[in-house]
PDB file of C-alpha atoms in Angstrom:
ATOM      1  CA  MET A  86      83.822  90.050  93.838  1.00 93.00           C
ATOM      2  CA  LEU A  87      82.520  93.311  95.283  1.00 96.00           C
ATOM      3  CA  VAL A  88      84.606  96.416  95.851  1.00 96.00           C
ATOM      4  CA  TYR A  89      83.638  99.687  97.497  1.00 98.00           C
ATOM      5  CA  ASN A  90      83.953 102.453  94.918  1.00 98.00           C
ATOM      6  CA  THR A  91      84.466 105.966  96.305  1.00 98.00           C
ATOM      7  CA  LEU A  92      83.212 107.377  93.001  1.00 98.00           C
ATOM      8  CA  THR A  93      79.720 105.880  93.432  1.00 98.00           C
ATOM      9  CA  ASN A  94      79.734 105.517  97.233  1.00 97.00           C
ATOM     10  CA  LYS A  95      78.633 101.896  97.015  1.00 98.00           C
ATOM     11  CA  LYS A  96      79.861  98.350  96.635  1.00 98.00           C
ATOM     12  CA  GLU A  97      80.041  97.241  93.026  1.00 98.00           C
ATOM     13  CA  GLU A  98      80.880  94.032  91.237  1.00 98.00           C
ATOM     14  CA  PHE A  99      84.478  94.189  90.036  1.00 98.00           C
ATOM     15  CA  LYS A 100      84.600  93.954  86.247  1.00 98.00           C
ATOM     16  CA  PRO A 101      87.996  94.685  84.673  1.00 98.00           C
ATOM     17  CA  ILE A 102      88.218  96.496  81.345  1.00 98.00           C
ATOM     18  CA  ASN A 103      90.220  93.702  79.744  1.00 98.00           C
ATOM     19  CA  PRO A 104      90.017  90.531  81.857  1.00 98.00           C
ATOM     20  CA  PRO A 105      92.036  88.758  83.101  1.00 98.00           C
ATOM     21  CA  ASN A 106      94.262  91.870  83.035  1.00 98.00           C
ATOM     22  CA  VAL A 107      93.894  94.543  85.727  1.00 98.00           C
ATOM     23  CA  THR A 108      95.537  97.982  85.735  1.00 98.00           C
ATOM     24  CA  MET A 109      96.127  99.568  89.153  1.00 98.00           C
ATOM     25  CA  TYR A 110      97.709 102.910  90.042  1.00 98.00           C
ATOM     26  CA  VAL A 111      98.552 103.892  93.615  1.00 98.00           C
ATOM     27  CA  CYS A 112      99.753 107.320  94.727  1.00 97.00           C
ATOM     28  CA  GLY A 113     103.132 106.772  96.335  1.00 97.00           C
ATOM     29  CA  PRO A 114     105.266 108.940  98.616  1.00 96.00           C
ATOM     30  CA  THR A 115     106.745 112.389  98.207  1.00 96.00           C
ATOM     31  CA  ILE A 116     110.374 111.470  98.749  1.00 98.00           C
ATOM     32  CA  TYR A 117     111.562 114.304 100.994  1.00 97.00           C
ATOM     33  CA  ASP A 118     111.545 112.405 104.308  1.00 97.00           C
ATOM     34  CA  TYR A 119     111.117 108.933 105.775  1.00 96.00           C
ATOM     35  CA  PHE A 120     107.564 107.630 105.673  1.00 92.00           C
ATOM     36  CA  HIS A 121     105.808 106.760 108.937  1.00 91.00           C
ATOM     37  CA  ILE A 122     103.636 103.722 109.660  1.00 91.00           C
ATOM     38  CA  GLY A 123     100.497 105.737 108.873  1.00 90.00           C
ATOM     39  CA  ASN A 124     101.779 106.158 105.316  1.00 92.00           C
ATOM     40  CA  GLY A 125     102.801 102.519 105.411  1.00 94.00           C
ATOM     41  CA  ARG A 126      99.215 101.453 106.028  1.00 95.00           C
ATOM     42  CA  THR A 127      98.174 102.799 102.619  1.00 95.00           C
ATOM     43  CA  PHE A 128     101.047 101.009 100.882  1.00 96.00           C
ATOM     44  CA  VAL A 129     100.324  97.712 102.665  1.00 97.00           C
ATOM     45  CA  MET A 130      96.583  97.896 101.938  1.00 97.00           C
ATOM     46  CA  SER A 131      97.223  98.434  98.235  1.00 98.00           C
ATOM     47  CA  ASP A 132      99.653  95.502  98.291  1.00 98.00           C
ATOM     48  CA  ILE A 133      97.047  93.242  99.925  1.00 98.00           C
ATOM     49  CA  ILE A 134      94.456  94.115  97.273  1.00 98.00           C
ATOM     50  CA  ARG A 135      96.952  93.534  94.487  1.00 98.00           C
ATOM     51  CA  ARG A 136      97.977  90.172  95.955  1.00 98.00           C
ATOM     52  CA  TYR A 137      94.355  89.108  96.353  1.00 98.00           C
ATOM     53  CA  LEU A 138      93.624  89.945  92.709  1.00 98.00           C
ATOM     54  CA  ILE A 139      96.647  87.869  91.662  1.00 98.00           C
ATOM     55  CA  TYR A 140      95.399  85.048  93.910  1.00 98.00           C
ATOM     56  CA  LYS A 141      92.028  85.235  92.118  1.00 97.00           C
ATOM     57  CA  GLY A 142      93.768  84.707  88.777  1.00 98.00           C
ATOM     58  CA  TYR A 143      94.158  88.267  87.460  1.00 98.00           C
ATOM     59  CA  ASN A 144      97.289  89.638  85.795  1.00 98.00           C
ATOM     60  CA  VAL A 145      97.841  92.879  87.677  1.00 98.00           C
ATOM     61  CA  LYS A 146      99.938  95.693  86.230  1.00 98.00           C
ATOM     62  CA  PHE A 147     100.764  97.799  89.287  1.00 98.00           C
ATOM     63  CA  VAL A 148     102.220 101.312  89.207  1.00 98.00           C
ATOM     64  CA  MET A 149     103.196 103.436  92.222  1.00 98.00           C
ATOM     65  CA  ASN A 150     104.579 106.896  91.502  1.00 98.00           C
ATOM     66  CA  LEU A 151     107.295 108.720  93.416  1.00 98.00           C
ATOM     67  CA  THR A 152     106.854 112.488  93.707  1.00 97.00           C
ATOM     68  CA  ASP A 153     110.373 113.878  93.368  1.00 98.00           C
ATOM     69  CA  ILE A 154     109.711 117.587  92.830  1.00 97.00           C
ATOM     70  CA  ASP A 155     107.435 119.867  94.851  1.00 95.00           C
ATOM     71  CA  ASP A 156     107.547 122.718  97.380  1.00 94.00           C
ATOM     72  CA  LYS A 157     108.379 120.460 100.359  1.00 95.00           C
ATOM     73  CA  ILE A 158     111.286 118.889  98.505  1.00 97.00           C
ATOM     74  CA  ILE A 159     112.698 122.251  97.437  1.00 97.00           C
ATOM     75  CA  ARG A 160     112.348 123.662 100.956  1.00 96.00           C
ATOM     76  CA  LYS A 161     114.034 120.655 102.618  1.00 97.00           C
ATOM     77  CA  ALA A 162     116.885 120.613 100.071  1.00 97.00           C
ATOM     78  CA  ASN A 163     117.505 124.320 100.678  1.00 96.00           C
ATOM     79  CA  GLU A 164     117.508 123.759 104.448  1.00 97.00           C
ATOM     80  CA  GLU A 165     120.173 121.069 104.042  1.00 97.00           C
ATOM     81  CA  SER A 166     122.091 123.004 101.343  1.00 97.00           C
ATOM     82  CA  ILE A 167     121.944 120.066  98.929  1.00 97.00           C
ATOM     83  CA  SER A 168     120.363 119.544  95.513  1.00 97.00           C
ATOM     84  CA  THR A 169     116.815 118.235  95.186  1.00 97.00           C
ATOM     85  CA  ASN A 170     118.249 115.218  93.339  1.00 97.00           C
ATOM     86  CA  GLU A 171     120.526 114.378  96.255  1.00 98.00           C
ATOM     87  CA  LEU A 172     117.649 114.697  98.712  1.00 98.00           C
ATOM     88  CA  THR A 173     115.169 112.603  96.734  1.00 98.00           C
ATOM     89  CA  SER A 174     117.762 109.911  95.952  1.00 98.00           C
ATOM     90  CA  ARG A 175     118.390 109.494  99.682  1.00 98.00           C
ATOM     91  CA  TYR A 176     114.720 109.083 100.562  1.00 98.00           C
ATOM     92  CA  GLU A 177     113.916 106.963  97.531  1.00 98.00           C
ATOM     93  CA  ALA A 178     116.532 104.474  98.752  1.00 98.00           C
ATOM     94  CA  ALA A 179     115.053 104.608 102.254  1.00 98.00           C
ATOM     95  CA  PHE A 180     111.552 104.029 100.870  1.00 98.00           C
ATOM     96  CA  MET A 181     112.674 100.950  98.947  1.00 98.00           C
ATOM     97  CA  GLN A 182     114.351  99.534 102.060  1.00 98.00           C
ATOM     98  CA  ASP A 183     111.262 100.153 104.184  1.00 97.00           C
ATOM     99  CA  ILE A 184     108.773  98.504 101.824  1.00 96.00           C
ATOM    100  CA  LYS A 185     111.027  95.427 101.845  1.00 96.00           C
ATOM    101  CA  LYS A 186     110.659  95.387 105.629  1.00 95.00           C
ATOM    102  CA  PHE A 187     106.886  95.413 105.124  1.00 95.00           C
ATOM    103  CA  LYS A 188     107.413  92.460 102.735  1.00 96.00           C
ATOM    104  CA  MET A 189     105.518  94.258  99.987  1.00 97.00           C
ATOM    105  CA  LYS A 190     105.657  92.990  96.428  1.00 97.00           C
ATOM    106  CA  ALA A 191     107.619  95.475  94.290  1.00 97.00           C
ATOM    107  CA  ALA A 192     105.604  97.591  91.849  1.00 98.00           C
ATOM    108  CA  ASP A 193     105.979  96.925  88.131  1.00 98.00           C
ATOM    109  CA  PHE A 194     106.945 100.583  87.730  1.00 98.00           C
ATOM    110  CA  TYR A 195     107.959 103.366  90.136  1.00 98.00           C
ATOM    111  CA  PRO A 196     107.787 106.378  87.785  1.00 98.00           C
ATOM    112  CA  LYS A 197     109.183 109.714  88.948  1.00 98.00           C
ATOM    113  CA  ALA A 198     107.716 113.070  87.978  1.00 97.00           C
ATOM    114  CA  THR A 199     111.012 114.572  86.826  1.00 98.00           C
ATOM    115  CA  LYS A 200     111.446 111.785  84.264  1.00 98.00           C
ATOM    116  CA  HIS A 201     108.072 112.506  82.642  1.00 98.00           C
ATOM    117  CA  ILE A 202     108.162 116.234  81.942  1.00 98.00           C
ATOM    118  CA  ASN A 203     107.376 115.739  78.237  1.00 98.00           C
ATOM    119  CA  GLU A 204     104.299 113.609  78.966  1.00 98.00           C
ATOM    120  CA  ILE A 205     103.121 116.163  81.518  1.00 98.00           C
ATOM    121  CA  ALA A 206     103.646 119.072  79.107  1.00 98.00           C
ATOM    122  CA  ASN A 207     101.697 117.230  76.383  1.00 98.00           C
ATOM    123  CA  ILE A 208      98.622 116.928  78.605  1.00 98.00           C
ATOM    124  CA  ILE A 209      98.858 120.582  79.643  1.00 98.00           C
ATOM    125  CA  GLU A 210      99.069 121.584  75.987  1.00 98.00           C
ATOM    126  CA  LYS A 211      95.952 119.524  75.210  1.00 98.00           C
ATOM    127  CA  LEU A 212      94.083 121.267  78.018  1.00 98.00           C
ATOM    128  CA  GLU A 213      95.283 124.662  76.840  1.00 98.00           C
ATOM    129  CA  ASN A 214      94.221 123.950  73.254  1.00 98.00           C
ATOM    130  CA  LYS A 215      90.759 123.018  74.515  1.00 98.00           C
ATOM    131  CA  GLY A 216      90.502 126.266  76.474  1.00 98.00           C
ATOM    132  CA  ILE A 217      90.505 124.427  79.814  1.00 98.00           C
ATOM    133  CA  ALA A 218      93.964 125.540  80.966  1.00 98.00           C
ATOM    134  CA  TYR A 219      95.182 129.133  80.768  1.00 98.00           C
ATOM    135  CA  ASN A 220      98.624 130.708  80.956  1.00 98.00           C
ATOM    136  CA  VAL A 221      99.303 133.783  83.077  1.00 97.00           C
ATOM    137  CA  ASP A 222     102.889 134.939  82.626  1.00 96.00           C
ATOM    138  CA  GLY A 223     104.335 131.429  82.798  1.00 97.00           C
ATOM    139  CA  ASN A 224     101.950 130.028  85.417  1.00 97.00           C
ATOM    140  CA  VAL A 225      99.395 127.668  83.873  1.00 98.00           C
ATOM    141  CA  PHE A 226      96.125 126.982  85.702  1.00 98.00           C
ATOM    142  CA  TYR A 227      93.300 124.504  85.176  1.00 98.00           C
ATOM    143  CA  ASP A 228      89.942 126.277  84.824  1.00 97.00           C
ATOM    144  CA  VAL A 229      87.686 124.287  87.184  1.00 96.00           C
ATOM    145  CA  GLY A 230      84.599 126.044  85.822  1.00 94.00           C
ATOM    146  CA  LYS A 231      85.135 124.352  82.444  1.00 96.00           C
ATOM    147  CA  PHE A 232      84.663 120.828  83.892  1.00 96.00           C
ATOM    148  CA  LYS A 233      80.988 120.320  84.630  1.00 93.00           C
ATOM    149  CA  ASN A 234      81.475 117.185  86.750  1.00 94.00           C
ATOM    150  CA  TYR A 235      84.014 118.749  89.120  1.00 96.00           C
ATOM    151  CA  GLY A 236      83.367 117.356  92.601  1.00 95.00           C
ATOM    152  CA  LYS A 237      81.954 114.004  91.469  1.00 97.00           C
ATOM    153  CA  LEU A 238      84.498 111.985  93.481  1.00 98.00           C
ATOM    154  CA  SER A 239      84.453 113.968  96.726  1.00 96.00           C
ATOM    155  CA  GLY A 240      80.814 115.048  96.548  1.00 95.00           C
ATOM    156  CA  LYS A 241      81.883 118.657  96.995  1.00 92.00           C
ATOM    157  CA  LYS A 242      80.024 121.383  95.084  1.00 88.00           C
ATOM    158  CA  THR A 243      82.008 124.184  93.499  1.00 84.00           C
ATOM    159  CA  ASP A 244      79.711 126.920  94.871  1.00 78.00           C
ATOM    160  CA  GLN A 245      80.137 125.594  98.421  1.00 73.00           C
ATOM    161  CA  LEU A 246      83.887 125.299  97.967  1.00 78.00           C
ATOM    162  CA  GLU A 247      84.095 128.876  96.728  1.00 66.00           C
ATOM    163  CA  SER A 248      82.007 130.323  99.557  1.00 52.00           C
ATOM    164  CA  GLY A 249      83.961 128.423 102.211  1.00 50.00           C
ATOM    165  CA  SER A 250      87.304 128.715 100.463  1.00 51.00           C
ATOM    166  CA  ARG A 251      90.400 129.106 102.589  1.00 52.00           C
ATOM    167  CA  ILE A 252      92.573 129.101  99.504  1.00 51.00           C
ATOM    168  CA  ASP A 253      94.981 132.007  99.413  1.00 56.00           C
ATOM    169  CA  ILE A 254      93.837 134.758  97.095  1.00 63.00           C
ATOM    170  CA  ASN A 255      95.795 134.608  93.874  1.00 76.00           C
ATOM    171  CA  GLU A 256      95.106 137.473  91.513  1.00 78.00           C
ATOM    172  CA  GLU A 257      96.306 135.401  88.548  1.00 89.00           C
ATOM    173  CA  LYS A 258      93.496 132.865  88.868  1.00 93.00           C
ATOM    174  CA  LYS A 259      90.069 133.278  87.277  1.00 92.00           C
ATOM    175  CA  ASN A 260      88.590 131.318  90.185  1.00 91.00           C
ATOM    176  CA  PRO A 261      90.072 130.554  93.641  1.00 90.00           C
ATOM    177  CA  LEU A 262      89.535 126.815  92.978  1.00 93.00           C
ATOM    178  CA  ASP A 263      91.630 126.802  89.801  1.00 96.00           C
ATOM    179  CA  PHE A 264      94.804 124.817  90.385  1.00 96.00           C
ATOM    180  CA  SER A 265      98.334 124.860  88.983  1.00 97.00           C
ATOM    181  CA  VAL A 266      99.365 122.461  86.255  1.00 98.00           C
ATOM    182  CA  TRP A 267     102.630 124.315  85.516  1.00 98.00           C
ATOM    183  CA  LYS A 268     104.462 126.577  87.972  1.00 97.00           C
ATOM    184  CA  LYS A 269     106.799 129.318  86.872  1.00 97.00           C
ATOM    185  CA  SER A 270     110.194 128.810  88.493  1.00 95.00           C
ATOM    186  CA  LYS A 271     111.401 131.157  91.184  1.00 94.00           C
ATOM    187  CA  GLU A 272     115.031 132.167  91.470  1.00 93.00           C
ATOM    188  CA  GLY A 273     117.210 129.305  92.660  1.00 91.00           C
ATOM    189  CA  GLU A 274     114.548 126.618  92.066  1.00 94.00           C
ATOM    190  CA  PRO A 275     114.988 123.597  89.785  1.00 96.00           C
ATOM    191  CA  PHE A 276     113.239 124.096  86.452  1.00 97.00           C
ATOM    192  CA  TRP A 277     112.527 122.540  83.073  1.00 98.00           C
ATOM    193  CA  LYS A 278     112.133 124.387  79.806  1.00 97.00           C
ATOM    194  CA  SER A 279     108.674 124.543  78.253  1.00 98.00           C
ATOM    195  CA  LYS A 280     106.591 126.587  75.821  1.00 97.00           C
ATOM    196  CA  TRP A 281     105.321 128.532  78.864  1.00 98.00           C
ATOM    197  CA  GLY A 282     108.832 129.303  80.076  1.00 98.00           C
ATOM    198  CA  ASN A 283     111.049 127.759  82.733  1.00 98.00           C
ATOM    199  CA  GLY A 284     109.090 125.987  85.443  1.00 98.00           C
ATOM    200  CA  ARG A 285     107.952 122.694  86.911  1.00 98.00           C
ATOM    201  CA  PRO A 286     104.746 120.663  86.925  1.00 97.00           C
ATOM    202  CA  GLY A 287     101.978 120.916  89.489  1.00 96.00           C
ATOM    203  CA  TRP A 288     101.464 117.892  91.753  1.00 94.00           C
ATOM    204  CA  HIS A 289      98.123 116.712  90.343  1.00 97.00           C
ATOM    205  CA  ILE A 290      99.137 116.663  86.683  1.00 98.00           C
ATOM    206  CA  GLU A 291     102.113 114.421  87.445  1.00 97.00           C
ATOM    207  CA  CYS A 292      99.927 111.457  88.407  1.00 98.00           C
ATOM    208  CA  SER A 293      97.641 111.872  85.405  1.00 98.00           C
ATOM    209  CA  ALA A 294     100.592 111.764  83.021  1.00 98.00           C
ATOM    210  CA  MET A 295     102.305 108.781  84.629  1.00 98.00           C
ATOM    211  CA  SER A 296      99.111 106.750  84.988  1.00 98.00           C
ATOM    212  CA  MET A 297      98.290 107.279  81.319  1.00 98.00           C
ATOM    213  CA  LYS A 298     101.812 106.448  80.131  1.00 98.00           C
ATOM    214  CA  TYR A 299     102.080 103.105  81.893  1.00 98.00           C
ATOM    215  CA  LEU A 300      98.451 101.976  82.125  1.00 98.00           C
ATOM    216  CA  GLY A 301      96.483 103.764  79.397  1.00 98.00           C
ATOM    217  CA  GLU A 302      93.919 106.566  79.335  1.00 98.00           C
ATOM    218  CA  THR A 303      91.365 104.549  81.342  1.00 98.00           C
ATOM    219  CA  ILE A 304      92.418 102.237  84.162  1.00 98.00           C
ATOM    220  CA  ASP A 305      90.656  99.730  86.386  1.00 98.00           C
ATOM    221  CA  ILE A 306      91.700 100.842  89.888  1.00 98.00           C
ATOM    222  CA  HIS A 307      93.123 104.077  91.235  1.00 98.00           C
ATOM    223  CA  ALA A 308      93.972 103.936  94.934  1.00 98.00           C
ATOM    224  CA  GLY A 309      95.433 106.014  97.748  1.00 97.00           C
ATOM    225  CA  GLY A 310      94.818 107.352 101.240  1.00 95.00           C
ATOM    226  CA  ASN A 311      91.544 109.015 102.245  1.00 95.00           C
ATOM    227  CA  ASP A 312      93.323 112.363 102.460  1.00 94.00           C
ATOM    228  CA  LEU A 313      93.940 112.302  98.692  1.00 97.00           C
ATOM    229  CA  ILE A 314      90.263 112.221  97.660  1.00 97.00           C
ATOM    230  CA  PHE A 315      90.168 116.025  97.606  1.00 96.00           C
ATOM    231  CA  PRO A 316      91.794 117.864  96.032  1.00 95.00           C
ATOM    232  CA  HIS A 317      94.398 115.497  94.539  1.00 97.00           C
ATOM    233  CA  HIS A 318      92.236 112.746  93.082  1.00 98.00           C
ATOM    234  CA  GLU A 319      89.411 115.141  92.248  1.00 98.00           C
ATOM    235  CA  ASN A 320      91.852 117.227  90.225  1.00 98.00           C
ATOM    236  CA  GLU A 321      93.352 114.166  88.561  1.00 98.00           C
ATOM    237  CA  ILE A 322      89.900 113.221  87.288  1.00 98.00           C
ATOM    238  CA  ALA A 323      89.159 116.740  86.067  1.00 98.00           C
ATOM    239  CA  GLN A 324      92.356 117.188  84.078  1.00 98.00           C
ATOM    240  CA  SER A 325      92.568 113.604  82.756  1.00 98.00           C
ATOM    241  CA  GLU A 326      88.976 113.364  81.577  1.00 98.00           C
ATOM    242  CA  ALA A 327      89.040 116.868  80.099  1.00 98.00           C
ATOM    243  CA  ALA A 328      92.195 115.974  78.148  1.00 98.00           C
ATOM    244  CA  THR A 329      91.055 112.581  76.812  1.00 98.00           C
ATOM    245  CA  GLY A 330      87.254 112.708  76.861  1.00 98.00           C
ATOM    246  CA  LYS A 331      87.332 109.277  78.545  1.00 98.00           C
ATOM    247  CA  GLU A 332      86.675 108.017  82.062  1.00 98.00           C
ATOM    248  CA  PHE A 333      89.957 108.097  83.977  1.00 98.00           C
ATOM    249  CA  ALA A 334      89.407 105.195  86.397  1.00 98.00           C
ATOM    250  CA  HIS A 335      86.507 102.784  86.892  1.00 98.00           C
ATOM    251  CA  TYR A 336      87.092 102.064  90.588  1.00 98.00           C
ATOM    252  CA  TRP A 337      88.455 104.486  93.176  1.00 98.00           C
ATOM    253  CA  MET A 338      89.676 102.819  96.363  1.00 98.00           C
ATOM    254  CA  HIS A 339      90.710 104.782  99.443  1.00 98.00           C
ATOM    255  CA  PHE A 340      92.305 103.591 102.659  1.00 97.00           C
ATOM    256  CA  GLY A 341      91.570 104.885 106.138  1.00 94.00           C
ATOM    257  CA  PHE A 342      94.147 106.423 108.443  1.00 90.00           C
ATOM    258  CA  LEU A 343      96.069 104.630 111.133  1.00 92.00           C
ATOM    259  CA  ASN A 344      94.555 106.054 114.327  1.00 92.00           C
ATOM    260  CA  ILE A 345      96.125 105.848 117.759  1.00 89.00           C
ATOM    261  CA  ASP A 346      94.175 107.203 120.763  1.00 91.00           C
ATOM    262  CA  LYS A 347      91.665 108.696 118.268  1.00 88.00           C
ATOM    263  CA  GLN A 348      94.384 110.707 116.545  1.00 90.00           C
ATOM    264  CA  LYS A 349      95.653 110.270 112.988  1.00 88.00           C
ATOM    265  CA  MET A 350      99.216 109.026 112.738  1.00 86.00           C
ATOM    266  CA  SER A 351     101.244 111.737 110.987  1.00 84.00           C
ATOM    267  CA  LYS A 352     104.769 113.083 110.831  1.00 78.00           C
TER     268      LYS A 352
END
C-alpha cells in the first residue's frame, strides 16, 4: 500500500512500526464554536483512512485531540460572560453529535489539553534542560535556531521566514520565529501553576504531549488539514524530536480544503 507522505513529498510504501498495529493521531477541533463542513472534510478523510487500514487487517489505535484552552476560547467565553469550561463543554457536546451525523467511528481517545498539563510541563522542562526552550519572566519560548532541521515538513527555510516575517515583534523572543510553549497568564485568564509561574500551554506543545502519552514517542501516522502543515505540525516536530531525540511520526498525511466556487470553506 502506498501513501503520500508530506514529509518526503512522495508516495511511499506503508510500513508500520509494529505491524499489525498502527498508531494514528489526528488534530481535532478547537472547541469554541460549531465546526463547519470544511472542518468536517478533514475529520471524514481521517476516518476513511482509519477504516481502510482496519479493512486491510491492521489494529488501529486512533487519537483525536480536543483543544480546550487558547486565545479564541478565552475571548469567546469573555464575550458570553461564561467560564471557558462552560463554553468548551457546550461545543464538545456539539462536536460529538455532529461526528455521529457524519457516521464517523469514534476515536479511541479524545484527550483534552487541560487534562494533560503535567505531561505538557514535563516536555517543556526537558526542552529547557537541553537549552532549547528559554524562560522570559514566565513566558517560555522554543528556540527555533537550536533545531537544525526546522522547516523539513513545510520546506520553508528559516532565513526566508525571518526576512518575510509578518510575526508581531516581541522583544522577549531571541528570534521572531521562536514560538510559545508556555504563556504567562494575564489578569482574569484561566491558569495552571508551574515552575515558570501561573500560565497555560501553547497550542503546539499540547499535541506533542498528548500524542506521546497515548501513542508513544514515535507514531506511524500524524494527520490533519493542509493549513496545519505550518506552523503547527512543523513546530510539533521541532519540539517533539528535540525533547526525545527520536523521529516524531513516520508518515504525515494532510487533507485538502473543501472549495466552493474556488473559495475555501471557512467560518
